[in-house]
Tab-separated table of C-alpha atoms and ligand atoms in Angstrom:
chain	number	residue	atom	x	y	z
U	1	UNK	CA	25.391	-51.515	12.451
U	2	UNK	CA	23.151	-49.167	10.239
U	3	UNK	CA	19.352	-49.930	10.971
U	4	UNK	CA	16.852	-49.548	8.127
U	5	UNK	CA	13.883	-52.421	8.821
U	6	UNK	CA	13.053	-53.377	12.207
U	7	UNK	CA	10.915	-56.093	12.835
U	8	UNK	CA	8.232	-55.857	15.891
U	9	UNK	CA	6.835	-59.116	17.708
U	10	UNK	CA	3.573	-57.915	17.199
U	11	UNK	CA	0.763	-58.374	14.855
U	12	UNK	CA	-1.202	-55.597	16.848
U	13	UNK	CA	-2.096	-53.210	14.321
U	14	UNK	CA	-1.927	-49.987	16.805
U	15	UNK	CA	1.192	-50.886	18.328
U	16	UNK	CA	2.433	-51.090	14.530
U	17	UNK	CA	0.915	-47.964	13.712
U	18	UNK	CA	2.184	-46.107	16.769
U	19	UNK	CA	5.748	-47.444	16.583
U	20	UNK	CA	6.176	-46.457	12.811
U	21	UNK	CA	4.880	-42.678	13.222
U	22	UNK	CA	7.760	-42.221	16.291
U	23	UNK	CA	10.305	-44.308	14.554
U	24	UNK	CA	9.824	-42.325	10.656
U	25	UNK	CA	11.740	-39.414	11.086
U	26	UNK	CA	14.838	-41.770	11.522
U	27	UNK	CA	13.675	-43.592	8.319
U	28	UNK	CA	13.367	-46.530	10.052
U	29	UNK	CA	10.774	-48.996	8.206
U	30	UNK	CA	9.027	-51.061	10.768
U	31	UNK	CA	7.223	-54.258	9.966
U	32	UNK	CA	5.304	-56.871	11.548
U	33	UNK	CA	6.261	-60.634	11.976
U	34	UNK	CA	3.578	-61.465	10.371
U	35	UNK	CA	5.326	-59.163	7.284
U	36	UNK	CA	8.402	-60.587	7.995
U	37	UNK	CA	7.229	-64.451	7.899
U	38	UNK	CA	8.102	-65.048	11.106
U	39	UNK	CA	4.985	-67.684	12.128
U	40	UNK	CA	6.137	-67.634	15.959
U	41	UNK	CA	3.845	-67.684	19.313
U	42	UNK	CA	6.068	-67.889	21.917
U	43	UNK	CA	4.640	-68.763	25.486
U	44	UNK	CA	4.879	-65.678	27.677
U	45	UNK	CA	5.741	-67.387	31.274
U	46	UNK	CA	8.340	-64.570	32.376
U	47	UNK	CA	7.773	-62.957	35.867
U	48	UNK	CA	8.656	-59.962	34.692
U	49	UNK	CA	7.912	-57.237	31.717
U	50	UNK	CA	11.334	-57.170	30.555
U	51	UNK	CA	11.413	-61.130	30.579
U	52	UNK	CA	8.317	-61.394	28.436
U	53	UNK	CA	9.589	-58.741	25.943
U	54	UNK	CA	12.701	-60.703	25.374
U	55	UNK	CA	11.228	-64.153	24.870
U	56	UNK	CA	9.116	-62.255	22.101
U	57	UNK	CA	12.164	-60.230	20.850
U	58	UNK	CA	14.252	-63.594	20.510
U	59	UNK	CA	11.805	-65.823	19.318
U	60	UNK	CA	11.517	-63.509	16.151
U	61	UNK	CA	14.818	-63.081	15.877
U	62	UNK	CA	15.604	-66.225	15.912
U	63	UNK	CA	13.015	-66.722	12.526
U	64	UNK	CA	14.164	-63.623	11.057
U	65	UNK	CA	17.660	-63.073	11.752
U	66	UNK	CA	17.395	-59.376	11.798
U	67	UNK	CA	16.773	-56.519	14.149
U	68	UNK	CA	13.521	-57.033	16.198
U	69	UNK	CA	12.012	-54.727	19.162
U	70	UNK	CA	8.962	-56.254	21.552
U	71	UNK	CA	7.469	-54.850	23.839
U	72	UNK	CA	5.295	-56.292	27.379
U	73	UNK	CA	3.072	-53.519	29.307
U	74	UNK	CA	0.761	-53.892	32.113
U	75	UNK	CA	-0.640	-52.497	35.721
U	76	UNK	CA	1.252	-52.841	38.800
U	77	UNK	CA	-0.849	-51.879	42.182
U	78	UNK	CA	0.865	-51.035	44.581
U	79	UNK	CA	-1.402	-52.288	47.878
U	80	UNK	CA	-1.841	-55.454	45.633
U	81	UNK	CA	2.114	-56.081	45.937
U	82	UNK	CA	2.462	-55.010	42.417
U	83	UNK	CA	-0.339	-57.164	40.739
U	84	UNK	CA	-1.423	-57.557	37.909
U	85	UNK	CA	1.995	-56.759	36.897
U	86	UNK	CA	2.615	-59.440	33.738
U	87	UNK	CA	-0.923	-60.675	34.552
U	88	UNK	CA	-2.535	-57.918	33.275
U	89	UNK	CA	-4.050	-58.987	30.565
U	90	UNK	CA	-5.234	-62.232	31.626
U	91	UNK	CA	-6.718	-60.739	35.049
U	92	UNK	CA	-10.196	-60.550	33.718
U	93	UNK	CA	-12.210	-61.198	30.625
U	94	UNK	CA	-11.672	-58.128	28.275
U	95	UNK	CA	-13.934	-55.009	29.160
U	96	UNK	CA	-14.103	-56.589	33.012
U	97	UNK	CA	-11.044	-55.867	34.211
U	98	UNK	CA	-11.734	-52.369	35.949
U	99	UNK	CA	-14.957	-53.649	37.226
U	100	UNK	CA	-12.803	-56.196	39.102
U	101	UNK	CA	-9.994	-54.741	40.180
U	102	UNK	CA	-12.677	-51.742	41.759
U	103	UNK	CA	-14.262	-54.850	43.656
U	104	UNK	CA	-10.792	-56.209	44.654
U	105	UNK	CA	-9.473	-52.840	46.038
U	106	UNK	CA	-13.498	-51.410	47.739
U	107	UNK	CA	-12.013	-52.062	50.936
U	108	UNK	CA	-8.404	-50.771	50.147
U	109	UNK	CA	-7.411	-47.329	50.833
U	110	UNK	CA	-3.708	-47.241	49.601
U	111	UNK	CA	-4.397	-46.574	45.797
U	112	UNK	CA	-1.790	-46.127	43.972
U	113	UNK	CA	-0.045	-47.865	40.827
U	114	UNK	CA	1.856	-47.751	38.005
U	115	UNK	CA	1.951	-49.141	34.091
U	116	UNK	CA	5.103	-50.144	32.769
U	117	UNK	CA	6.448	-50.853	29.334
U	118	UNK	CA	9.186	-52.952	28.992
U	119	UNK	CA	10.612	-52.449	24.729
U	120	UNK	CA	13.307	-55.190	24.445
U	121	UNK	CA	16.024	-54.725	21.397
U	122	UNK	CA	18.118	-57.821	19.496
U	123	UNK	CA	19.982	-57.454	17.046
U	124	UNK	CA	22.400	-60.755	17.233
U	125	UNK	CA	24.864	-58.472	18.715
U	126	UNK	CA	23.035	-56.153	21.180
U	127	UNK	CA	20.056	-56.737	24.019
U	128	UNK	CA	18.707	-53.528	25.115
U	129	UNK	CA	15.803	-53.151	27.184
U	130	UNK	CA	13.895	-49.431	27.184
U	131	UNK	CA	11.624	-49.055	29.970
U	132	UNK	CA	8.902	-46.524	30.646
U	133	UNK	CA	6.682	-45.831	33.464
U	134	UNK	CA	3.416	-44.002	34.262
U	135	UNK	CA	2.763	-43.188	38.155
U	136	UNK	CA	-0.985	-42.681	39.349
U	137	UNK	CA	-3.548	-43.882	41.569
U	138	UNK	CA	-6.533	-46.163	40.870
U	139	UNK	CA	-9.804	-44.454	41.091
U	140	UNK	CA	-12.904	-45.402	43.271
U	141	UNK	CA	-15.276	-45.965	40.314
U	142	UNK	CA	-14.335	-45.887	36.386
U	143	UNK	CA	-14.415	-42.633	34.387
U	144	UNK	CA	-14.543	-41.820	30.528
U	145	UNK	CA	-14.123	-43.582	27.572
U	146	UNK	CA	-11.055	-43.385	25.584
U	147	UNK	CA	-8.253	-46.041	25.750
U	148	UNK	CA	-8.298	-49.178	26.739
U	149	UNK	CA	-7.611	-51.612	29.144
U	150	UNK	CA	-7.624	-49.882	32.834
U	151	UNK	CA	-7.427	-46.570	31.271
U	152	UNK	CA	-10.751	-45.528	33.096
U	153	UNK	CA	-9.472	-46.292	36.174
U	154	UNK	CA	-5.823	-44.902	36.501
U	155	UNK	CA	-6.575	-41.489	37.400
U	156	UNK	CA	-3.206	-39.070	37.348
U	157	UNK	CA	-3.723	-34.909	37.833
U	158	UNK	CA	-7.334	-34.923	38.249
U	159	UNK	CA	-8.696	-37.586	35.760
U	160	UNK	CA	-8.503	-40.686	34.600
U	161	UNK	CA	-6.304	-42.218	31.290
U	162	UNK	CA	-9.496	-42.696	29.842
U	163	UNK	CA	-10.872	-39.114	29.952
U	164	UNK	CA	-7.741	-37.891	28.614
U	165	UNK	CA	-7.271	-37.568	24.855
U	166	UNK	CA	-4.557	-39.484	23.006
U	167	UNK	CA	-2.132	-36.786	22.470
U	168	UNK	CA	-2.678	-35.931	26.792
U	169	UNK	CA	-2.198	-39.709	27.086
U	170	UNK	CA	1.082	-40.126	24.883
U	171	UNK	CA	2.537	-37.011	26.501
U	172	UNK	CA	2.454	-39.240	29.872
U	173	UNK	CA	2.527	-42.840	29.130
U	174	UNK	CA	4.637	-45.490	30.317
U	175	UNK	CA	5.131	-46.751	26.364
U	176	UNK	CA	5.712	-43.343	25.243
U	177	UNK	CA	8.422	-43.017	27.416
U	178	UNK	CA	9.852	-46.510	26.544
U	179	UNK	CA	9.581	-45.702	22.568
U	180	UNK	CA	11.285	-42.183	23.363
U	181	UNK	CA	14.158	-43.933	24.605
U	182	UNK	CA	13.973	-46.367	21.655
U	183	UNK	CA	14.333	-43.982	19.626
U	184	UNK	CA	16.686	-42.341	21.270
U	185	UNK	CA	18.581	-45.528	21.264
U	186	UNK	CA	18.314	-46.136	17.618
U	187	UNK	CA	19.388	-42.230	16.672
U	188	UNK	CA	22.695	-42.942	18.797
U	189	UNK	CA	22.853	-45.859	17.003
U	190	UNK	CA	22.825	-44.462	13.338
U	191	UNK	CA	25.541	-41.643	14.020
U	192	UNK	CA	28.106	-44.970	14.945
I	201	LIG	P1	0.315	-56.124	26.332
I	201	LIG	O1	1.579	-55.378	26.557
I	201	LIG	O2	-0.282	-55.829	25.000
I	201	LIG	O3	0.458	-57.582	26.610
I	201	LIG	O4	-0.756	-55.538	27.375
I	201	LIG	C1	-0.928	-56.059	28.652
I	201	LIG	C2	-2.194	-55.568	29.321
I	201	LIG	O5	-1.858	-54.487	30.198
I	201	LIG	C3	-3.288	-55.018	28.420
I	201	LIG	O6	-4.152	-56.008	28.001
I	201	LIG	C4	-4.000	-54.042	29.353
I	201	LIG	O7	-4.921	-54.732	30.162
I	201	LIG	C5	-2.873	-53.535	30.239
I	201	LIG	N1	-2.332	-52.254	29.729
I	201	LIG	C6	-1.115	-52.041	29.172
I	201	LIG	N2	-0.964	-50.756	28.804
I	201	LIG	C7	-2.118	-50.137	29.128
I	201	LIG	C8	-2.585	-48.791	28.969
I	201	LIG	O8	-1.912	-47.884	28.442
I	201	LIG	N3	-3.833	-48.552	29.429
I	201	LIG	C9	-4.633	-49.494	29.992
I	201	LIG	N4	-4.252	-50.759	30.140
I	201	LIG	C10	-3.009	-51.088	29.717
């Protein structure tokens, strides 16, 4: 099936942005549910990333009936058996959660972690999940102040996420490798 509008379960205006600038050169449009009239807030329970990107994905599709992509991301510790994992986001009141998760983990010498992105793809016809994953350590105190999220702890070669600059950061990250194989995905997927 040729592929000229995908819809993402977002109305996260960076996410857009980013996805559209990777997706262009395939002349893919990509639009946000909000664009596509798709009024839809599905309740993210999965226990997994690639759960939560696919109750997303098919919640739009089912308003849209067209191709959609969603996407779930978050930090797995590893001495924390994995959490935050789909937690992530909820784990602390925005701008605390490094703060917290130092306290949790001032006893714990065992520091490393991982993000993951889980992009999930429906079309009506296909599911495909794309996953991506960034390996590091968490730090003993927070450093810099780019990113967001837990960027200024996840330290990987020397520094943190959030001392890195946006093009470091996209050459590494656990969504940058999911949307690589997205679009990798979607290129196969115009040639059939
Ligand atoms: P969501 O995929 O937008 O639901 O993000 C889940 C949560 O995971 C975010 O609120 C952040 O706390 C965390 N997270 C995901 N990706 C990153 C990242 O690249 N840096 C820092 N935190 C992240």
């Amino acid at each position: 099936m040729m592929i000229d509008r995908l819809v993402m379960a977002t109305n996260n205006k960076n996410k857009l942005r980013e996805v559209r600038e990777i997706l262009s050169p395939l002349g893919i449009e990509v639009i946000s549910q909000q664009e596509a009239g798709a009024d839809v807030q599905p309740v993210e329970n999965g226990t997994t990333f690639a759960e939560n990107a696919i109750i997303k994905a098919q919640a739009v599709y089912n308003a849209v009936k067209a191709p959609v992509i969603a996407d779930d991301s978050g930090l797995c510790v590893d001495a924390l058996d994995g959490r935050p994992s789909v937690y992530s986001a909820r784990y602390a009141p925005e701008g605390q959660e490094c703060a917290k998760l130092l306290d949790e983990m001032k006893d714990i010498s065992e520091r490393s972690a991982y993000f993951e992105c889980c992009i999930a793809f429906v079309d009506g016809i296909n599911t495909e999940f794309m996953t991506g994953r960034c390996y590091g350590s968490i730090s003993r105190e927070a450093k810099g102040t780019n990113g967001f999220g837990y960027d200024p702890v996840f330290e990987r070669d020397g520094k943190t996420l959030a001392e890195m600059t946006s093009n470091e950061k996209n050459r590494i990250s656990h969504r940058a490798e999911a949307l690589k194989k997205l679009y990798e995905y979607l290129e196969k997927k115009k040639g059939e």
